[in-house]
């Protein structure tokens, strides 16, 4: 059975980009057909409490009854198969292209500020496991358009969620993309995101990863027009034997663009975090401003992080920097809190929150931030 | 009542406290003075439960409760408060959230209901006023970017809000100008009464002009060498430790004290 999946193109650790993330536990799974959910309405309780328009997919199929219509002017449609030409090699995206199921096609017309739209994935694999889901979404913002997209992935049981999202941002368009990966702890989640930015476009992404047995969020952003800006921020909270991988690649192909890759990892138990960040600056991309920072907090002696920064620069007038810190909780800070009567577990939680606060406060949309806060609270509750 | 009996402790095998006997009856404020390196801060940290010390003998009881077997947070909710000599900065932790979490932990332990944000703010603002502190102190991160004096006042603010049974003030006067010193002393004096006692650790007489102690103890070389009334502090201020035969620090002092 495992041979079947391996033949379809799961990358092995021999590939440089997959050196730190081993997909063999996934290769060992034999997929079952995703069950039809008879009582879709009952899943409403599984939806994140988030007001406003939302597109809901259950086991890879659009669940119209759980969805709330998109803001006026925004076109949402089903995207299926078709002409897929990623600008960067990504084996799981190629696999998705072969097996792709339903997905959303979202188009925001020129100049429209479309507000906030949620994109929710529930995978229910309790009765027939494992379920494999390969959604593919396309998001296009026309010139000067603005959208906040809040993406949420959750579920129950053993499954593999392998979404691909293609994003096209026309000149001056702005997409704020908040992603919350709160999958079942038995599941696998691998997301590949391609973002194409034209002149003056802006992509602000924040990814929170706290679920799944094994997760990878891989984002390729191409700054193809002058003055484009990409900020790829991520927080991952891992414990037990979880594996979480944040991989970001920013290609500066045009002059005067700015990019930020900022990742915070909190790792407990025997969990393993990975951050791979890459900045590529083409010869034409003069006046590039690129920055990358990875900060990790290891909460146990067996927690582990692999951090790999890569800079590939062909232009001569650029500003590019990267940094990485790895630390533990400060025993003096912990003692100070405990000396004021705060129990040790609560004191540790406070200090971890303090470590994350600037990353979370950077998410300006109130509803999305509340959702992030709740997801993190739930994570703490689960830790006890 | 705090009772310390035969307390001995070492750091990395090196003895620091060599048998401390000290009783602070409820309602009294005692001062501990002593030269640098005499073990004053070690004593305060051991009472509060900081890690890194080996207690090799003796016991400490607060109103009969054996403190040394308790975790730091258990000692705190039992009514012990340490005003830190070097208050710790907590970037990313707001002062209001910190104070409310600490107060509610204490209230829970006492079987009292927790305060919500509104009730807490009312209480905190009143405490701030008493200490001549600005309201924005609550919005700032704990001790981050605070001046030395602000950090010490923040310690006294925490004490005023948590209302401990027993407070240890570890060189709370260091780094304070005279106005701040008076405010801090006022904060301590406000709490004085039948249900409160304190141990004030200081190098200088000047704090004791404002917080007049019931008893003064001289700690040197890990032992208490002299005890007396407030006049002992004045004698030390005038003639120094040398005049009392307490010139040196460490083993020599212990030898003098024992002779």
XYZ file of C-alpha atoms in Angstrom:
643
model
C 0.000 0.000 0.000
C 2.740 2.391 0.942
C 4.272 1.888 -2.469
C 1.166 3.377 -4.060
C 1.544 6.655 -2.270
C 5.318 6.719 -2.677
C 4.914 6.265 -6.437
C 2.629 9.249 -6.620
C 5.530 11.428 -5.643
C 5.997 11.940 -1.932
C 9.376 13.641 -1.502
C 12.026 11.820 0.479
C 14.561 13.324 2.854
C 17.178 13.010 0.140
C 15.653 16.178 -1.340
C 17.338 19.171 0.267
C 13.997 20.925 0.868
C 12.738 17.872 2.771
C 15.847 17.070 4.752
C 14.233 17.792 8.134
C 10.718 16.524 7.517
C 10.222 12.816 7.080
C 6.995 11.817 5.333
C 7.411 8.073 5.825
C 4.646 7.937 8.492
C 2.355 9.449 5.861
C 3.572 7.049 3.162
C 2.577 4.175 5.425
C -1.097 5.169 5.206
C -3.469 3.665 2.660
C -6.247 6.107 1.852
C -9.895 5.224 2.178
C -12.627 7.021 0.274
C -13.773 10.113 2.102
C -17.125 9.298 3.657
C -20.170 11.329 2.747
C -21.323 13.175 5.817
C -25.025 12.535 6.199
C -25.713 15.179 8.776
C -23.732 18.197 7.599
C -25.744 20.534 9.807
C -24.437 18.747 12.911
C -20.933 19.922 11.994
C -21.833 23.520 12.723
C -20.455 22.941 16.224
C -17.043 22.144 14.707
C -16.832 25.457 12.894
C -14.642 28.131 14.401
C -16.765 30.885 15.889
C -16.053 33.582 13.409
C -18.607 36.107 12.274
C -19.286 36.973 8.667
C -18.994 35.376 5.253
C -17.428 31.953 5.009
C -16.792 29.174 2.554
C -16.875 25.760 4.174
C -15.449 22.546 2.793
C -16.134 19.216 4.463
C -13.906 16.302 3.459
C -12.876 18.300 0.431
C -16.420 19.003 -0.770
C -18.095 22.359 -0.639
C -20.718 22.472 2.108
C -23.088 25.163 0.888
C -25.418 24.774 3.861
C -22.655 25.698 6.318
C -21.360 28.552 4.195
C -22.316 32.204 4.450
C -22.385 34.200 1.189
C -19.325 36.249 0.355
C -19.349 40.046 0.489
C -21.051 41.831 -2.375
C -18.969 41.967 -5.519
C -16.725 39.086 -4.572
C -16.999 36.166 -6.949
C -16.582 32.752 -5.386
C -16.718 29.680 -7.519
C -15.532 26.126 -7.540
C -12.038 25.681 -8.864
C -11.226 22.302 -10.320
C -8.134 20.788 -11.937
C -6.858 22.533 -15.009
C -3.881 24.620 -15.863
C -1.579 24.437 -12.933
C 1.889 25.843 -13.410
C 3.637 26.555 -10.138
C 6.580 28.930 -10.448
C 8.639 26.910 -8.018
C 9.167 23.171 -7.683
C 7.011 21.716 -4.914
C 6.415 17.960 -4.943
C 3.277 17.998 -2.785
C 1.731 20.707 -4.949
C 2.409 18.533 -7.989
C 0.733 15.635 -6.234
C -2.203 17.900 -5.408
C -2.433 18.899 -9.076
C -2.862 15.264 -10.069
C -5.404 14.444 -7.388
C -7.064 17.829 -6.926
C -10.626 17.956 -5.720
C -12.901 20.899 -5.176
C -11.520 24.229 -4.171
C -12.578 27.816 -4.021
C -11.956 30.345 -6.744
C -12.155 33.775 -5.218
C -11.969 36.922 -7.262
C -12.070 40.440 -5.865
C -12.702 43.054 -8.556
C -10.655 46.163 -9.100
C -10.531 48.669 -6.269
C -12.959 46.796 -3.986
C -12.250 46.507 -0.273
C -14.040 43.211 0.249
C -13.635 42.997 4.028
C -13.162 39.589 5.566
C -13.872 36.126 4.229
C -13.293 32.851 6.075
C -12.228 29.673 4.322
C -12.868 26.646 6.516
C -11.793 23.040 6.048
C -13.223 20.300 8.181
C -12.053 16.750 7.661
C -14.124 14.112 9.393
C -12.437 10.729 9.202
C -13.721 8.966 12.274
C -15.669 6.271 10.477
C -13.380 5.551 7.546
C -9.776 6.374 8.005
C -7.480 7.557 6.680
C -9.045 10.145 4.414
C -6.882 12.096 1.982
C -8.008 15.540 0.870
C -6.321 17.615 -1.849
C -8.165 20.919 -2.133
C -6.961 23.599 -4.490
C -7.893 27.234 -4.126
C -7.280 30.196 -6.349
C -7.431 33.713 -5.080
C -7.109 36.656 -7.403
C -7.244 40.281 -6.353
C -7.560 42.807 -9.168
C -5.689 46.112 -9.110
C -6.135 48.014 -5.855
C -8.437 45.376 -4.329
C -8.221 44.404 -0.651
C -9.257 41.243 1.203
C -8.693 39.634 4.580
C -8.845 35.871 4.228
C -9.093 33.818 7.411
C -8.344 30.200 6.756
C -9.094 27.516 9.313
C -8.352 23.801 9.137
C -9.628 21.314 11.686
C -11.101 17.849 11.876
C -11.377 14.530 13.624
C -9.518 11.282 13.062
C -6.640 10.167 10.880
C -6.443 12.066 7.607
C -4.163 13.974 5.303
C -5.067 17.490 4.306
C -2.888 18.641 1.400
C -4.166 21.994 0.176
C -2.610 24.188 -2.480
C -3.449 27.863 -2.689
C -2.529 29.997 -5.646
C -2.691 33.703 -5.050
C -2.409 36.440 -7.676
C -2.143 40.013 -6.526
C -2.484 42.655 -9.233
C -0.766 46.051 -8.880
C -1.644 47.754 -5.615
C -3.741 44.851 -4.289
C -3.511 43.848 -0.614
C -4.254 40.419 0.828
C -4.125 39.795 4.552
C -4.052 36.047 5.020
C -4.532 34.566 8.490
C -4.163 30.801 8.645
C -5.036 28.641 11.622
C -4.038 25.013 11.412
C -5.779 23.236 14.281
C -6.012 19.737 12.833
C -6.572 16.545 14.819
C -3.378 15.447 16.564
C -3.469 12.159 14.604
C -3.624 13.877 11.235
C -1.212 15.178 8.616
C -1.390 18.662 7.178
C 0.774 19.925 4.364
C -0.059 23.222 2.701
C 1.667 24.765 -0.282
C 0.994 28.398 -1.092
C 2.136 30.299 -4.149
C 1.838 34.059 -4.114
C 2.507 36.191 -7.167
C 2.795 39.892 -6.406
C 2.809 42.623 -9.019
C 3.966 46.216 -8.542
C 3.001 47.754 -5.228
C 1.002 44.698 -4.136
C 1.121 43.572 -0.538
C 0.778 40.125 1.040
C 0.573 39.924 4.841
C 0.399 36.345 6.043
C 0.164 34.982 9.532
C 0.141 31.222 10.052
C -0.619 29.590 13.385
C 0.233 25.898 13.499
C -0.774 23.947 16.561
C -2.447 20.783 15.370
C -1.573 17.670 13.376
C 0.879 14.900 14.060
C 2.973 16.215 11.194
C 2.488 19.602 9.580
C 4.265 21.634 6.987
C 3.366 25.074 5.751
C 5.312 25.934 2.650
C 4.945 29.369 1.121
C 6.533 30.632 -2.082
C 6.169 34.359 -2.636
C 7.398 35.977 -5.827
C 7.824 39.733 -5.778
C 7.506 40.346 -9.490
C 6.715 44.076 -9.611
C 8.520 47.078 -8.169
C 7.643 48.066 -4.626
C 5.794 44.870 -3.711
C 5.800 43.813 -0.050
C 5.487 40.352 1.492
C 5.402 39.571 5.178
C 5.300 35.884 6.008
C 4.824 35.511 9.766
C 4.255 32.231 11.548
C 3.847 30.824 15.024
C 3.953 27.130 15.782
C 3.156 25.502 19.110
C 4.246 21.897 19.318
C 4.219 19.278 22.042
C 4.195 15.519 22.515
C 5.717 13.963 19.405
C 4.396 16.609 16.998
C 6.428 17.695 14.003
C 5.914 21.185 12.596
C 7.683 22.642 9.590
C 7.493 26.231 8.396
C 9.174 26.695 5.040
C 9.192 30.047 3.279
C 10.803 31.103 0.035
C 10.742 34.706 -1.098
C 11.921 35.498 -4.602
C 12.783 39.130 -5.223
C 12.495 39.475 -8.995
C 11.861 43.235 -9.192
C 13.586 46.265 -7.717
C 12.582 48.077 -4.534
C 10.618 45.253 -2.902
C 10.557 44.394 0.793
C 10.060 41.047 2.487
C 9.877 39.800 6.055
C 9.929 36.208 7.245
C 9.370 36.014 10.988
C 8.770 32.726 12.758
C 8.275 31.894 16.412
C 8.304 28.283 17.560
C 7.344 27.002 21.000
C 8.415 23.388 21.383
C 7.570 21.118 24.293
C 7.840 17.381 24.966
C 9.695 15.506 22.236
C 8.295 17.706 19.505
C 10.365 18.792 16.540
C 10.149 22.186 14.857
C 11.646 23.121 11.523
C 12.106 26.513 9.957
C 13.571 26.853 6.503
C 13.674 30.377 5.174
C 15.083 31.408 1.868
C 15.545 34.792 0.231
C 16.407 34.840 -3.466
C 17.404 38.168 -4.982
C 17.608 38.305 -8.784
C 20.151 40.506 -10.565
C 17.449 43.031 -11.432
C 16.122 43.311 -7.892
C 18.217 46.261 -6.727
C 17.238 48.067 -3.496
C 15.799 44.859 -2.095
C 15.029 44.938 1.614
C 14.881 41.386 2.946
C 14.754 40.260 6.553
C 14.313 36.944 8.221
C 14.128 35.991 11.894
C 13.494 32.711 13.675
C 12.955 32.643 17.418
C 12.422 29.409 19.278
C 11.519 28.618 22.846
C 12.350 25.068 23.890
C 10.282 24.045 26.913
C 11.754 20.611 27.494
C 15.177 18.978 27.203
C 13.922 16.683 24.429
C 12.378 19.420 22.292
C 14.206 20.130 19.065
C 14.384 22.743 16.339
C 16.197 22.768 13.029
C 16.624 26.199 11.561
C 17.997 26.762 8.080
C 18.365 30.270 6.680
C 19.394 30.638 3.049
C 20.242 33.807 1.168
C 20.954 33.754 -2.546
C 21.791 37.229 -3.805
C 22.688 38.241 -7.366
C 22.056 41.991 -7.102
C 24.694 44.256 -5.561
C 22.665 47.017 -3.914
C 20.525 45.137 -1.397
C 19.856 44.956 2.300
C 19.323 41.393 3.465
C 19.699 39.989 6.945
C 18.698 36.992 8.971
C 18.882 35.904 12.551
C 17.941 33.033 14.821
C 17.574 32.663 18.559
C 16.915 29.523 20.565
C 16.278 29.692 24.277
C 14.458 28.314 27.284
C 12.193 30.067 29.753
C 14.175 32.364 32.035
C 14.280 30.821 35.552
C 14.504 34.305 37.136
C 11.296 35.396 35.402
C 9.592 32.158 36.374
C 10.619 32.576 40.021
C 9.426 36.187 40.079
C 5.946 35.145 38.921
C 5.786 32.195 41.317
C 6.960 34.380 44.203
C 3.779 36.385 43.602
C 1.610 33.307 44.055
C 1.147 32.364 40.406
C 1.294 28.566 40.027
C 4.161 27.236 37.931
C 2.033 26.053 34.987
C 0.255 29.414 34.795
C 3.557 31.253 35.113
C 5.030 29.261 32.238
C 1.925 29.978 30.158
C 2.261 33.696 30.872
C 5.871 33.737 29.742
C 5.114 31.783 26.572
C 2.289 34.219 25.816
C 4.725 37.068 26.371
C 7.097 35.452 23.863
C 4.313 35.331 21.261
C 2.595 38.618 21.934
C 4.219 40.840 19.333
C 3.592 38.254 16.608
C -0.089 37.969 17.540
C -0.600 41.703 17.960
C 0.638 42.154 14.397
C -2.654 40.558 13.257
C -4.784 43.670 13.085
C -8.184 42.190 12.177
C -10.067 41.834 15.482
C -12.133 38.747 14.611
C -9.093 36.882 13.325
C -7.093 37.841 16.369
C -9.815 36.661 18.731
C -9.847 33.353 16.872
C -6.070 33.058 17.247
C -6.281 33.830 20.959
C -8.947 31.178 21.452
C -6.965 28.584 19.501
C -3.932 29.260 21.685
C -6.051 29.109 24.867
C -7.422 25.748 23.740
C -3.884 24.567 23.135
C -2.986 25.461 26.722
C -6.075 23.766 28.036
C -5.041 20.630 26.153
C -1.590 20.807 27.722
C -2.992 20.210 31.164
C 4.831 34.995 63.445
C 7.952 34.016 61.506
C 10.272 31.599 63.278
C 13.675 30.750 61.871
C 15.507 28.077 63.855
C 19.094 27.008 63.159
C 18.834 27.770 59.435
C 21.963 26.670 57.575
C 22.390 26.784 53.809
C 25.090 26.550 51.193
C 25.588 27.322 47.517
C 27.609 24.807 45.505
C 28.844 23.269 48.729
C 30.009 26.589 50.176
C 28.253 27.421 53.481
C 26.563 30.840 53.386
C 24.158 30.695 56.322
C 25.598 29.019 59.384
C 22.735 28.720 61.815
C 20.287 31.615 61.858
C 17.914 31.956 64.785
C 15.368 34.701 64.409
C 11.798 35.192 65.564
C 9.618 38.011 64.250
C 6.396 38.124 66.280
C 3.201 39.093 64.501
C 2.766 42.840 64.323
C 6.492 43.609 64.549
C 8.937 44.954 61.989
C 12.521 43.804 62.294
C 15.559 45.087 60.422
C 18.552 43.098 59.294
C 21.750 44.998 58.661
C 25.125 43.677 57.746
C 28.123 44.116 55.499
C 28.192 42.938 51.873
C 28.446 39.189 51.521
C 27.050 38.511 54.967
C 24.181 36.366 53.637
C 21.314 38.894 53.763
C 20.061 38.287 50.230
C 20.614 34.540 50.513
C 18.372 34.540 53.565
C 15.608 36.415 51.754
C 15.793 34.162 48.676
C 15.723 31.002 50.787
C 12.666 32.262 52.636
C 10.933 32.926 49.295
C 11.942 29.554 47.831
C 14.350 30.402 45.038
C 16.220 27.458 43.545
C 19.977 27.086 43.737
C 20.433 26.873 47.506
C 20.926 23.768 49.590
C 19.283 24.088 52.971
C 21.518 21.941 55.159
C 19.762 22.421 58.463
C 17.110 24.185 60.470
C 13.514 25.144 59.819
C 11.336 28.133 58.976
C 7.726 28.461 60.076
C 5.175 31.144 59.232
C 2.318 30.978 61.706
C 3.275 27.371 62.309
C 3.384 26.390 58.607
C 6.673 24.786 57.528
C 7.735 27.063 54.661
C 10.746 25.137 53.416
C 8.681 22.249 52.072
C 6.466 24.567 50.018
C 6.856 25.731 46.398
C 7.441 29.490 45.964
C 3.818 30.078 44.907
C 2.546 28.148 47.931
C 4.647 30.318 50.233
C 3.284 33.425 48.532
C -0.351 32.435 48.944
C 0.438 31.429 52.544
C 1.142 35.128 53.069
C 4.872 35.573 52.393
C 6.027 38.416 50.153
C 9.551 39.187 48.956
C 10.195 42.685 47.615
C 13.081 41.928 45.276
C 16.371 43.757 45.488
C 16.541 43.468 41.689
C 12.958 43.306 40.353
C 12.787 41.159 37.217
C 11.703 42.610 33.857
C 8.924 40.722 32.068
C 8.700 41.929 28.453
C 5.322 41.082 26.937
C 3.570 40.788 30.337
C 1.383 43.773 31.163
C 1.578 45.034 34.743
C -2.212 44.991 35.210
C -2.536 41.418 33.949
C 0.383 40.346 36.141
C -1.022 41.985 39.268
C -4.534 40.683 38.720
C -3.304 37.132 38.060
C -1.216 37.256 41.232
C -4.032 38.738 43.304
C -6.584 36.224 42.061
C -4.209 33.319 42.732
C -3.870 34.611 46.288
C -7.616 35.148 46.663
C -8.374 31.666 45.347
C -6.005 30.185 47.920
C -7.774 32.139 50.666
C -11.149 30.920 49.475
C -12.162 34.377 48.268
C -13.857 35.140 44.968
C -11.698 36.338 42.070
C -11.868 39.956 40.989
C -12.923 40.848 37.468
C -11.066 43.481 35.441
C -13.279 46.340 36.619
C -13.098 45.456 40.323
C -9.363 44.986 40.031
C -8.789 48.341 38.310
C -10.642 50.156 41.055
C -8.513 48.536 43.710
C -5.271 49.032 41.755
C -5.937 52.715 41.053
C -6.456 53.375 44.751
C -3.175 51.627 45.570
C -1.396 53.629 42.846
C -2.690 56.882 44.297
C -1.393 55.999 47.753
C 2.051 55.406 46.282
C 2.013 58.545 44.092
C 2.300 56.381 40.978
C 0.801 57.219 37.574
C -2.086 55.092 36.253
C -0.123 54.274 33.105
C 2.124 52.106 35.285
C -0.566 49.439 34.890
C -0.406 49.522 31.113
C 3.350 49.082 30.896
C 5.113 45.758 30.761
C 6.273 44.579 34.175
C 9.394 46.558 35.124
C 10.406 47.007 31.477
C 12.011 50.405 30.992
C 11.278 51.327 34.616
C 13.803 53.482 36.434
C 15.377 52.012 39.554
C 12.959 53.964 41.728
C 9.933 52.924 39.654
C 10.905 49.271 39.985
C 11.087 49.564 43.758
C 7.776 51.384 43.915
C 6.271 48.666 41.731
C 7.395 46.121 44.324
C 5.666 48.095 47.060
C 2.569 48.398 44.841
C 2.451 44.619 44.530
C 2.791 44.323 48.294
C -0.002 46.836 48.858
C -2.307 44.905 46.522
C -1.454 41.392 47.725
C -1.548 42.355 51.425
C 0.819 39.680 52.730
C 1.068 38.552 56.340
C 4.827 38.730 56.216
C 6.988 40.873 53.927
C 10.695 40.762 53.326
C 12.071 43.985 51.853
C 15.462 43.225 50.367
C 17.342 46.535 50.090
C 14.204 48.216 48.836
C 15.821 51.558 49.698
C 18.754 51.170 47.306
C 18.483 53.504 44.322
C 15.743 55.633 45.874
C 15.914 59.382 46.312
C 14.570 60.800 49.553
C 11.062 61.487 48.217
C 10.704 57.968 46.829
C 12.109 56.585 50.059
C 9.372 58.328 52.030
C 6.692 56.996 49.674
C 8.029 53.452 49.934
C 8.279 53.720 53.732
C 4.727 55.052 53.783
C 3.598 51.999 51.806
C 5.088 49.709 54.423
C 3.832 51.729 57.385
C 0.280 51.636 55.993
C 0.319 47.853 56.224
C 1.691 47.846 59.767
C -0.739 46.475 62.262
C -1.572 43.395 64.264
C -1.828 41.125 61.188
C 1.384 42.159 59.472
C 5.045 41.729 60.161
C 8.140 42.417 58.105
C 11.842 41.908 57.789
C 13.583 44.963 56.361
C 17.021 44.264 54.935
C 19.137 47.350 54.473
C 22.630 48.758 54.536
C 21.584 52.121 55.791
C 20.051 53.744 58.797
C 18.152 56.284 56.672
C 15.359 53.837 55.705
C 14.957 52.994 59.382
C 14.295 56.657 60.138
C 11.073 56.199 58.164
C 10.263 52.563 58.941
C 11.135 52.418 62.616
C 11.906 48.787 63.473
C 10.966 47.026 66.672
C 14.245 45.103 66.617
C 17.509 45.339 64.684
C 19.720 42.339 63.932
C 23.249 42.390 62.599
C 24.018 39.574 60.173
C 27.627 38.841 59.317
C 29.394 35.747 58.105
C 26.156 33.801 57.961
C 25.168 34.345 61.586
C 23.257 36.901 63.569
C 25.895 38.495 65.755
C 23.995 41.225 67.539
C 20.372 42.042 68.199
C 18.989 45.142 69.792
C 16.517 47.974 69.555
C 16.522 50.783 66.955
C 19.522 52.305 68.749
C 21.693 49.468 67.371
C 21.110 50.729 63.825
C 22.121 54.246 64.865
C 25.257 52.943 66.560
C 26.209 51.106 63.375
C 25.574 54.195 61.272
C 27.842 56.298 63.489
C 30.726 53.967 64.116
C 30.463 51.278 61.442
C 30.618 47.520 61.738
C 34.309 47.674 62.714
C 33.584 49.399 65.985
C 31.313 46.520 66.914
C 34.106 44.094 66.175
C 32.402 43.129 62.906
C 35.041 44.434 60.564
C 35.696 41.594 58.174
C 33.396 39.348 56.238
C 33.258 35.591 56.132
C 35.026 33.057 58.303
C 36.909 35.677 60.321
C 33.748 37.465 61.318
C 32.162 34.238 62.397
C 35.197 33.559 64.545
C 35.005 36.993 66.163
C 31.306 36.616 66.697
C 31.775 33.251 68.330
C 34.490 34.463 70.670
